[in-house]
mmCIF file of C-alpha atoms in Angstrom:
data_model
loop_
_atom_site.group_PDB
_atom_site.id
_atom_site.type_symbol
_atom_site.label_atom_id
_atom_site.label_comp_id
_atom_site.label_asym_id
_atom_site.label_seq_id
_atom_site.Cartn_x
_atom_site.Cartn_y
_atom_site.Cartn_z
ATOM 1 C CA MET A 1 36.208 133.114 38.617
ATOM 2 C CA ARG A 2 39.637 132.475 40.141
ATOM 3 C CA ILE A 3 41.578 129.999 38.022
ATOM 4 C CA LEU A 4 44.524 127.867 39.065
ATOM 5 C CA VAL A 5 46.641 126.374 36.295
ATOM 6 C CA VAL A 6 48.760 123.504 37.574
ATOM 7 C CA GLY A 7 51.881 123.421 35.440
ATOM 8 C CA ALA A 8 53.288 126.057 33.103
ATOM 9 C CA GLY A 9 54.701 123.865 30.367
ATOM 10 C CA ALA A 10 53.657 123.481 26.747
ATOM 11 C CA VAL A 11 50.013 122.887 27.684
ATOM 12 C CA GLY A 12 49.352 124.710 30.949
ATOM 13 C CA GLY A 13 51.573 127.639 30.060
ATOM 14 C CA PHE A 14 49.988 128.113 26.669
ATOM 15 C CA VAL A 15 46.373 127.904 27.855
ATOM 16 C CA GLY A 16 47.032 129.854 31.041
ATOM 17 C CA GLY A 17 48.887 132.544 29.161
ATOM 18 C CA ARG A 18 45.985 133.014 26.768
ATOM 19 C CA LEU A 19 43.572 133.229 29.717
ATOM 20 C CA VAL A 20 45.732 135.911 31.349
ATOM 21 C CA ARG A 21 45.705 137.859 28.091
ATOM 22 C CA ALA A 22 41.908 137.529 28.037
ATOM 23 C CA GLY A 23 41.715 139.210 31.438
ATOM 24 C CA ARG A 24 41.083 136.160 33.623
ATOM 25 C CA GLU A 25 42.351 135.977 37.210
ATOM 26 C CA VAL A 26 44.938 133.206 36.935
ATOM 27 C CA ASP A 27 47.549 131.743 39.266
ATOM 28 C CA PHE A 28 50.117 129.167 38.152
ATOM 29 C CA LEU A 29 51.111 126.400 40.559
ATOM 30 C CA VAL A 30 54.709 125.641 39.610
ATOM 31 C CA ARG A 31 57.956 124.471 41.130
ATOM 32 C CA ALA A 32 60.424 127.007 42.488
ATOM 33 C CA ARG A 33 62.757 126.795 39.488
ATOM 34 C CA ARG A 34 59.971 127.434 36.972
ATOM 35 C CA ALA A 35 58.531 130.207 39.148
ATOM 36 C CA ALA A 36 61.902 132.001 39.190
ATOM 37 C CA GLU A 37 62.156 131.640 35.433
ATOM 38 C CA LEU A 38 58.683 133.064 34.883
ATOM 39 C CA ARG A 39 59.273 135.985 37.225
ATOM 40 C CA GLU A 40 62.544 136.855 35.494
ATOM 41 C CA ARG A 41 61.559 136.456 31.832
ATOM 42 C CA GLY A 42 57.769 136.223 31.891
ATOM 43 C CA LEU A 43 55.784 133.408 30.332
ATOM 44 C CA ARG A 44 57.105 133.460 26.776
ATOM 45 C CA ILE A 45 55.090 132.132 23.827
ATOM 46 C CA VAL A 46 56.936 131.934 20.524
ATOM 47 C CA ASP A 47 54.962 131.870 17.272
ATOM 48 C CA GLY A 48 57.392 131.850 14.384
ATOM 49 C CA ARG A 49 59.556 134.929 14.894
ATOM 50 C CA GLN A 50 57.038 136.627 17.163
ATOM 51 C CA VAL A 51 57.811 136.384 20.888
ATOM 52 C CA GLU A 52 55.137 137.262 23.433
ATOM 53 C CA SER A 53 56.130 137.733 27.090
ATOM 54 C CA ILE A 54 53.280 137.599 29.603
ATOM 55 C CA GLU A 55 53.542 138.604 33.244
ATOM 56 C CA VAL A 56 51.960 135.888 35.378
ATOM 57 C CA SER A 57 51.237 135.140 39.045
ATOM 58 C CA CYS A 58 53.006 132.083 40.482
ATOM 59 C CA VAL A 59 52.363 130.134 43.666
ATOM 60 C CA GLY A 60 54.221 127.165 45.103
ATOM 61 C CA ALA A 61 53.108 124.002 46.843
ATOM 62 C CA GLY A 62 51.769 125.000 50.242
ATOM 63 C CA GLY A 63 51.092 128.536 49.096
ATOM 64 C CA LEU A 64 47.498 128.211 47.902
ATOM 65 C CA ALA A 65 45.127 130.677 49.556
ATOM 66 C CA GLY A 66 41.518 129.511 49.576
ATOM 67 C CA PRO A 67 39.526 127.605 46.980
ATOM 68 C CA TYR A 68 39.528 128.317 43.255
ATOM 69 C CA GLY A 69 36.499 128.234 41.009
ATOM 70 C CA LEU A 70 38.421 126.329 38.321
ATOM 71 C CA ILE A 71 41.579 124.244 38.472
ATOM 72 C CA LEU A 72 43.228 123.171 35.214
ATOM 73 C CA LEU A 73 45.611 120.235 35.542
ATOM 74 C CA ALA A 74 48.345 120.213 32.909
ATOM 75 C CA VAL A 75 51.224 118.150 34.294
ATOM 76 C CA LYS A 76 53.155 115.065 33.304
ATOM 77 C CA PRO A 77 51.578 111.785 34.479
ATOM 78 C CA ALA A 78 54.438 111.046 36.873
ATOM 79 C CA ALA A 79 53.729 114.295 38.733
ATOM 80 C CA LEU A 80 50.018 113.644 39.220
ATOM 81 C CA PRO A 81 50.178 111.824 42.604
ATOM 82 C CA SER A 82 52.135 114.621 44.285
ATOM 83 C CA VAL A 83 50.142 117.340 42.543
ATOM 84 C CA MET A 84 46.868 115.902 43.842
ATOM 85 C CA GLY A 85 48.143 116.509 47.364
ATOM 86 C CA ASP A 86 49.386 119.997 46.509
ATOM 87 C CA ILE A 87 46.030 121.237 45.196
ATOM 88 C CA VAL A 88 43.882 120.076 48.134
ATOM 89 C CA PRO A 89 43.835 123.570 49.756
ATOM 90 C CA GLY A 90 42.584 125.009 46.462
ATOM 91 C CA VAL A 91 39.628 122.647 46.119
ATOM 92 C CA GLY A 92 36.403 123.902 47.669
ATOM 93 C CA GLU A 93 32.759 122.939 47.500
ATOM 94 C CA GLY A 94 32.221 124.732 44.207
ATOM 95 C CA THR A 95 35.547 123.978 42.535
ATOM 96 C CA ALA A 96 35.559 122.461 39.038
ATOM 97 C CA LEU A 97 38.689 120.434 38.312
ATOM 98 C CA VAL A 98 39.467 119.924 34.622
ATOM 99 C CA PRO A 99 42.405 117.687 33.633
ATOM 100 C CA PHE A 100 44.216 118.217 30.332
ATOM 101 C CA LEU A 101 46.197 114.975 30.425
ATOM 102 C CA ASN A 102 46.608 112.357 27.724
ATOM 103 C CA GLY A 103 44.894 109.000 27.903
ATOM 104 C CA MET A 104 42.314 107.981 30.508
ATOM 105 C CA ALA A 105 44.295 106.589 33.449
ATOM 106 C CA HIS A 106 44.151 109.891 35.333
ATOM 107 C CA VAL A 107 40.354 109.973 35.511
ATOM 108 C CA ASP A 108 40.008 107.186 38.071
ATOM 109 C CA ALA A 109 42.789 108.607 40.253
ATOM 110 C CA LEU A 110 41.274 112.086 40.269
ATOM 111 C CA THR A 111 37.678 111.025 40.886
ATOM 112 C CA GLU A 112 38.786 108.731 43.711
ATOM 113 C CA ARG A 113 40.470 111.706 45.399
ATOM 114 C CA PHE A 114 38.162 114.591 44.479
ATOM 115 C CA GLY A 115 34.856 112.937 43.577
ATOM 116 C CA GLY A 116 32.319 115.068 41.758
ATOM 117 C CA ALA A 117 34.647 118.048 41.464
ATOM 118 C CA VAL A 118 36.233 116.391 38.427
ATOM 119 C CA LEU A 119 35.031 117.223 34.928
ATOM 120 C CA GLY A 120 36.168 115.653 31.695
ATOM 121 C CA GLY A 121 38.437 117.742 29.509
ATOM 122 C CA VAL A 122 39.949 117.552 26.036
ATOM 123 C CA LEU A 123 42.520 120.040 24.785
ATOM 124 C CA LYS A 124 43.923 120.134 21.271
ATOM 125 C CA VAL A 125 46.899 122.434 20.772
ATOM 126 C CA VAL A 126 50.204 122.036 18.970
ATOM 127 C CA THR A 127 52.890 123.381 21.300
ATOM 128 C CA GLN A 128 56.243 122.402 22.726
ATOM 129 C CA LEU A 129 58.325 123.565 25.685
ATOM 130 C CA ASP A 130 61.819 124.557 24.564
ATOM 131 C CA PRO A 131 64.852 123.862 26.801
ATOM 132 C CA ASN A 132 65.047 127.586 27.626
ATOM 133 C CA GLY A 133 61.480 127.577 28.984
ATOM 134 C CA ASP A 134 59.819 129.185 25.975
ATOM 135 C CA ILE A 135 56.555 127.704 24.724
ATOM 136 C CA ARG A 136 56.710 127.206 20.983
ATOM 137 C CA GLN A 137 53.385 127.401 19.149
ATOM 138 C CA PHE A 138 53.173 125.415 15.888
ATOM 139 C CA ALA A 139 49.520 126.088 15.044
ATOM 140 C CA PRO A 140 47.197 128.967 15.909
ATOM 141 C CA GLY A 141 44.783 128.810 18.850
ATOM 142 C CA GLY A 142 43.332 125.589 20.115
ATOM 143 C CA ARG A 143 40.175 123.613 20.828
ATOM 144 C CA ILE A 144 38.801 122.757 24.250
ATOM 145 C CA GLN A 145 35.979 120.404 25.193
ATOM 146 C CA VAL A 146 34.582 120.095 28.710
ATOM 147 C CA GLY A 147 31.690 118.231 30.259
ATOM 148 C CA GLU A 148 30.337 116.313 33.213
ATOM 149 C CA LEU A 149 31.694 112.771 33.275
ATOM 150 C CA ASP A 150 28.150 111.383 33.506
ATOM 151 C CA GLY A 151 27.033 113.382 30.456
ATOM 152 C CA SER A 152 24.587 115.576 32.350
ATOM 153 C CA ALA A 153 24.087 119.283 31.773
ATOM 154 C CA SER A 154 25.158 121.605 34.579
ATOM 155 C CA ASP A 155 25.524 125.278 35.399
ATOM 156 C CA ARG A 156 29.181 124.784 36.345
ATOM 157 C CA VAL A 157 30.007 123.439 32.881
ATOM 158 C CA THR A 158 28.447 126.580 31.434
ATOM 159 C CA ALA A 159 30.521 128.708 33.817
ATOM 160 C CA VAL A 160 33.729 126.818 32.971
ATOM 161 C CA THR A 161 33.033 127.172 29.249
ATOM 162 C CA GLU A 162 32.653 130.929 29.653
ATOM 163 C CA ALA A 163 35.835 131.159 31.746
ATOM 164 C CA LEU A 164 37.879 129.255 29.157
ATOM 165 C CA SER A 165 36.588 131.211 26.180
ATOM 166 C CA ALA A 166 39.534 133.281 25.011
ATOM 167 C CA PRO A 167 40.547 134.676 21.613
ATOM 168 C CA ASP A 168 41.583 131.940 19.149
ATOM 169 C CA PHE A 169 40.164 129.187 21.394
ATOM 170 C CA THR A 170 37.046 127.220 20.512
ATOM 171 C CA VAL A 171 35.312 125.856 23.622
ATOM 172 C CA THR A 172 32.469 123.340 23.270
ATOM 173 C CA VAL A 173 30.469 120.889 25.363
ATOM 174 C CA PRO A 174 30.085 117.539 23.570
ATOM 175 C CA GLU A 175 27.180 115.186 24.184
ATOM 176 C CA ASP A 176 29.544 112.752 25.899
ATOM 177 C CA ILE A 177 32.888 114.072 27.123
ATOM 178 C CA VAL A 178 34.185 110.558 27.833
ATOM 179 C CA ASP A 179 33.586 109.623 24.183
ATOM 180 C CA ALA A 180 35.493 112.774 23.216
ATOM 181 C CA MET A 181 38.384 111.840 25.511
ATOM 182 C CA TRP A 182 38.587 108.379 23.971
ATOM 183 C CA SER A 183 38.475 109.892 20.488
ATOM 184 C CA LYS A 184 41.447 112.110 21.256
ATOM 185 C CA TRP A 185 43.282 109.144 22.772
ATOM 186 C CA VAL A 186 42.808 107.154 19.570
ATOM 187 C CA MET A 187 44.112 110.089 17.538
ATOM 188 C CA ILE A 188 47.221 110.839 19.606
ATOM 189 C CA ALA A 189 48.069 107.142 20.000
ATOM 190 C CA THR A 190 47.884 106.608 16.249
ATOM 191 C CA ILE A 191 49.863 109.695 15.279
ATOM 192 C CA GLY A 192 52.307 109.125 18.140
ATOM 193 C CA ALA A 193 52.950 105.509 17.172
ATOM 194 C CA VAL A 194 53.424 106.192 13.457
ATOM 195 C CA THR A 195 55.590 109.307 13.777
ATOM 196 C CA SER A 196 57.725 107.752 16.515
ATOM 197 C CA LEU A 197 58.456 104.668 14.446
ATOM 198 C CA VAL A 198 59.600 106.778 11.475
ATOM 199 C CA ARG A 199 61.091 109.502 13.708
ATOM 200 C CA GLY A 200 59.458 112.058 11.483
ATOM 201 C CA THR A 201 56.198 113.385 10.124
ATOM 202 C CA ILE A 202 53.059 111.656 8.923
ATOM 203 C CA GLY A 203 54.140 112.735 5.442
ATOM 204 C CA ALA A 204 57.456 110.909 5.877
ATOM 205 C CA ALA A 205 55.634 107.764 6.942
ATOM 206 C CA VAL A 206 53.221 107.922 4.004
ATOM 207 C CA ALA A 207 56.093 108.484 1.572
ATOM 208 C CA ALA A 208 57.609 105.124 2.554
ATOM 209 C CA LYS A 209 56.447 101.968 0.811
ATOM 210 C CA ASP A 210 53.177 100.764 2.388
ATOM 211 C CA GLY A 211 53.386 103.635 4.867
ATOM 212 C CA ALA A 212 49.777 104.720 4.374
ATOM 213 C CA ILE A 213 48.622 101.123 4.833
ATOM 214 C CA PHE A 214 50.605 100.876 8.059
ATOM 215 C CA ALA A 215 49.195 104.165 9.367
ATOM 216 C CA ALA A 216 45.629 103.146 8.568
ATOM 217 C CA GLY A 217 46.210 99.812 10.272
ATOM 218 C CA THR A 218 47.537 101.564 13.366
ATOM 219 C CA LEU A 219 44.373 103.662 13.498
ATOM 220 C CA GLU A 220 42.255 100.512 13.245
ATOM 221 C CA GLU A 221 44.112 99.004 16.204
ATOM 222 C CA ALA A 222 43.613 102.054 18.406
ATOM 223 C CA ALA A 223 39.978 102.477 17.383
ATOM 224 C CA SER A 224 39.248 98.810 18.116
ATOM 225 C CA VAL A 225 40.201 99.358 21.767
ATOM 226 C CA ALA A 226 37.833 102.327 22.041
ATOM 227 C CA THR A 227 35.039 100.217 20.555
ATOM 228 C CA ALA A 228 35.681 97.363 22.972
ATOM 229 C CA ALA A 229 35.650 99.858 25.862
ATOM 230 C CA GLY A 230 32.182 101.060 24.836
ATOM 231 C CA HIS A 231 33.275 104.322 23.214
ATOM 232 C CA PRO A 232 33.341 103.670 19.461
ATOM 233 C CA LEU A 233 34.247 106.442 17.073
ATOM 234 C CA GLY A 234 31.627 107.410 14.498
ATOM 235 C CA GLU A 235 32.126 106.635 10.831
ATOM 236 C CA ASP A 236 32.640 110.282 9.881
ATOM 237 C CA GLU A 237 35.166 110.688 12.681
ATOM 238 C CA LEU A 238 37.075 107.594 11.609
ATOM 239 C CA LYS A 239 37.057 108.777 8.016
ATOM 240 C CA GLY A 240 38.512 112.118 9.071
ATOM 241 C CA LEU A 241 41.224 110.494 11.193
ATOM 242 C CA ARG A 242 42.090 108.076 8.402
ATOM 243 C CA ALA A 243 42.586 111.016 6.049
ATOM 244 C CA LEU A 244 44.701 112.769 8.692
ATOM 245 C CA VAL A 245 47.102 109.871 9.268
ATOM 246 C CA THR A 246 47.487 108.967 5.586
ATOM 247 C CA ALA A 247 47.904 112.485 4.174
ATOM 248 C CA ALA A 248 50.801 112.785 1.745
ATOM 249 C CA GLU A 249 53.392 115.450 2.644
ATOM 250 C CA SER A 250 51.640 116.130 5.942
ATOM 251 C CA PRO A 251 53.878 117.988 8.451
ATOM 252 C CA THR A 252 51.979 116.474 11.394
ATOM 253 C CA THR A 253 54.073 115.055 14.222
ATOM 254 C CA SER A 254 53.283 114.251 17.858
ATOM 255 C CA SER A 255 54.610 115.109 21.287
ATOM 256 C CA LEU A 256 55.853 111.512 21.540
ATOM 257 C CA SER A 257 57.969 111.717 18.396
ATOM 258 C CA ARG A 258 59.172 115.257 19.118
ATOM 259 C CA GLU A 259 60.396 114.224 22.576
ATOM 260 C CA LEU A 260 61.974 111.103 21.080
ATOM 261 C CA VAL A 261 63.914 113.066 18.468
ATOM 262 C CA ALA A 262 64.929 115.662 21.065
ATOM 263 C CA GLY A 263 66.299 112.951 23.363
ATOM 264 C CA ARG A 264 63.843 113.627 26.176
ATOM 265 C CA PRO A 265 61.617 111.159 28.109
ATOM 266 C CA THR A 266 58.270 110.408 26.490
ATOM 267 C CA GLU A 267 54.772 109.713 27.834
ATOM 268 C CA VAL A 268 54.767 106.252 26.296
ATOM 269 C CA GLU A 269 52.940 104.541 29.158
ATOM 270 C CA ASN A 270 50.184 107.129 29.378
ATOM 271 C CA VAL A 271 49.525 107.249 25.633
ATOM 272 C CA LEU A 272 50.433 103.779 24.371
ATOM 273 C CA GLY A 273 51.140 101.505 27.335
ATOM 274 C CA ASP A 274 47.732 101.875 28.977
ATOM 275 C CA LEU A 275 45.957 101.507 25.633
ATOM 276 C CA ILE A 276 47.887 98.301 24.918
ATOM 277 C CA ASP A 277 47.073 96.914 28.372
ATOM 278 C CA ARG A 278 43.384 97.555 27.779
ATOM 279 C CA ALA A 279 43.625 95.923 24.350
ATOM 280 C CA HIS A 280 45.115 92.803 25.908
ATOM 281 C CA GLY A 281 42.329 92.799 28.491
ATOM 282 C CA PHE A 282 39.806 92.722 25.652
ATOM 283 C CA GLY A 283 41.757 90.020 23.799
ATOM 284 C CA LEU A 284 42.721 92.363 20.961
ATOM 285 C CA ALA A 285 45.930 92.177 18.924
ATOM 286 C CA VAL A 286 47.703 95.535 18.525
ATOM 287 C CA PRO A 287 51.161 94.722 17.081
ATOM 288 C CA ARG A 288 51.765 98.151 15.520
ATOM 289 C CA LEU A 289 51.076 99.942 18.808
ATOM 290 C CA GLU A 290 53.293 97.414 20.604
ATOM 291 C CA ALA A 291 56.173 98.044 18.193
ATOM 292 C CA ALA A 292 55.951 101.790 18.804
ATOM 293 C CA ALA A 293 55.754 101.295 22.573
ATOM 294 C CA LEU A 294 58.865 99.106 22.516
ATOM 295 C CA THR A 295 60.748 101.788 20.593
ATOM 296 C CA LEU A 296 59.766 104.483 23.076
ATOM 297 C CA ARG A 297 60.374 102.325 26.161
ATOM 298 C CA ALA A 298 63.884 101.530 24.969
ATOM 299 C CA HIS A 299 64.446 105.224 24.336
ATOM 300 C CA ASN A 300 63.197 106.162 27.815
ATOM 301 C CA ALA A 301 65.524 103.580 29.355
ATOM 302 C CA ARG A 302 68.516 105.063 27.513
ATOM 303 C CA VAL A 303 67.581 108.562 28.639
ATOM 304 C CA ALA A 304 67.265 107.381 32.248
ATOM 305 C CA ASP A 305 70.635 105.614 32.107
ATOM 306 C CA ALA A 306 72.309 108.744 30.779
ATOM 307 C CA ARG A 307 71.174 110.858 33.705
#
C-alpha cells in the first residue's frame, strides 16, 4: 500500500518515520524548506541521547503522482484548507484518508470535500518538533485507533490497520471511532488547560493549593461537553483520566503548554476554542476552560505582534 504522510512535523514525521523503518512505501508531502532539510539531514528522531536519521522520500504540492492507498493528515489546523487542495491528485477511488488532528472541527471539512474516503483517527504520541527540525520523542512508541465514521466494519479499515502496524505502535479499531476521538479531545483539552495555566506539569499544578480540585473540575467541564454532544465517556475511562490529571509529581505536559513556554503559537482554537463554543451551544458553563483559552489567545496575539 502506497502511503502519503502530509506533514513531517512532530506527529507526521514521527509516525511516517516509523512506517519507513517498518518497510512501508511512504512519501511525505512537505513544503520546499522542510523537504530541503529532510534531504540534507534526513528525518531525525531524538530519544534521549540517541539520534536516529531516516532517509525519506519527499514530494511537493503539485508533485503527487497517482492515487495513494492511505493518506495520513498531520498538519496544523490553519494549513488544512490549502492541504485539502494539494492532496486531491493523490485521492483515488480506493484511498483511505485518516486525519491525525486535534479536536473535531476537521471532520466536517474533510468529509464535505472527500466524502466516504475519510476515516476517523486517533493518535497518541508524546513528541515535539525542535527549532532545528529534529523530532524529540518523550515517550516510547504510540497508540493509533482507526475506524469508519459510521461505526461499520470494513475491509479497508483492516488494510489500514495492517499498514499502520509498526514496531512499538499499538493499532486498534474501537467500537465507535467518533467516541474515541471525543475521548481524546476531552483528555488533551483538560491537560492542555491545566498545564497551560500553571505553565508547567500536571505535578506542578497538583502541588499547588487546591490544584487537584481544579484539575478534576476542568476534566468535568470538558467531559460534560462530550456528554451533551452524545459521546459520553465511560465511568472507567473518567476514573482513569481523573487519576491522570490529579497525579502528584506527574511529569505530564501538553503540546499547548510546551508551545506556550517555548514562545510559539498554540492550537488554542482547535483544542479549547471549539470545545468552548460547543459548550456554550449546549448552555454549559466552562469557566476553567475559558480561563485557559484566554491565556493562550493573549499569548498567540503577542507572538503574532512580535513577527
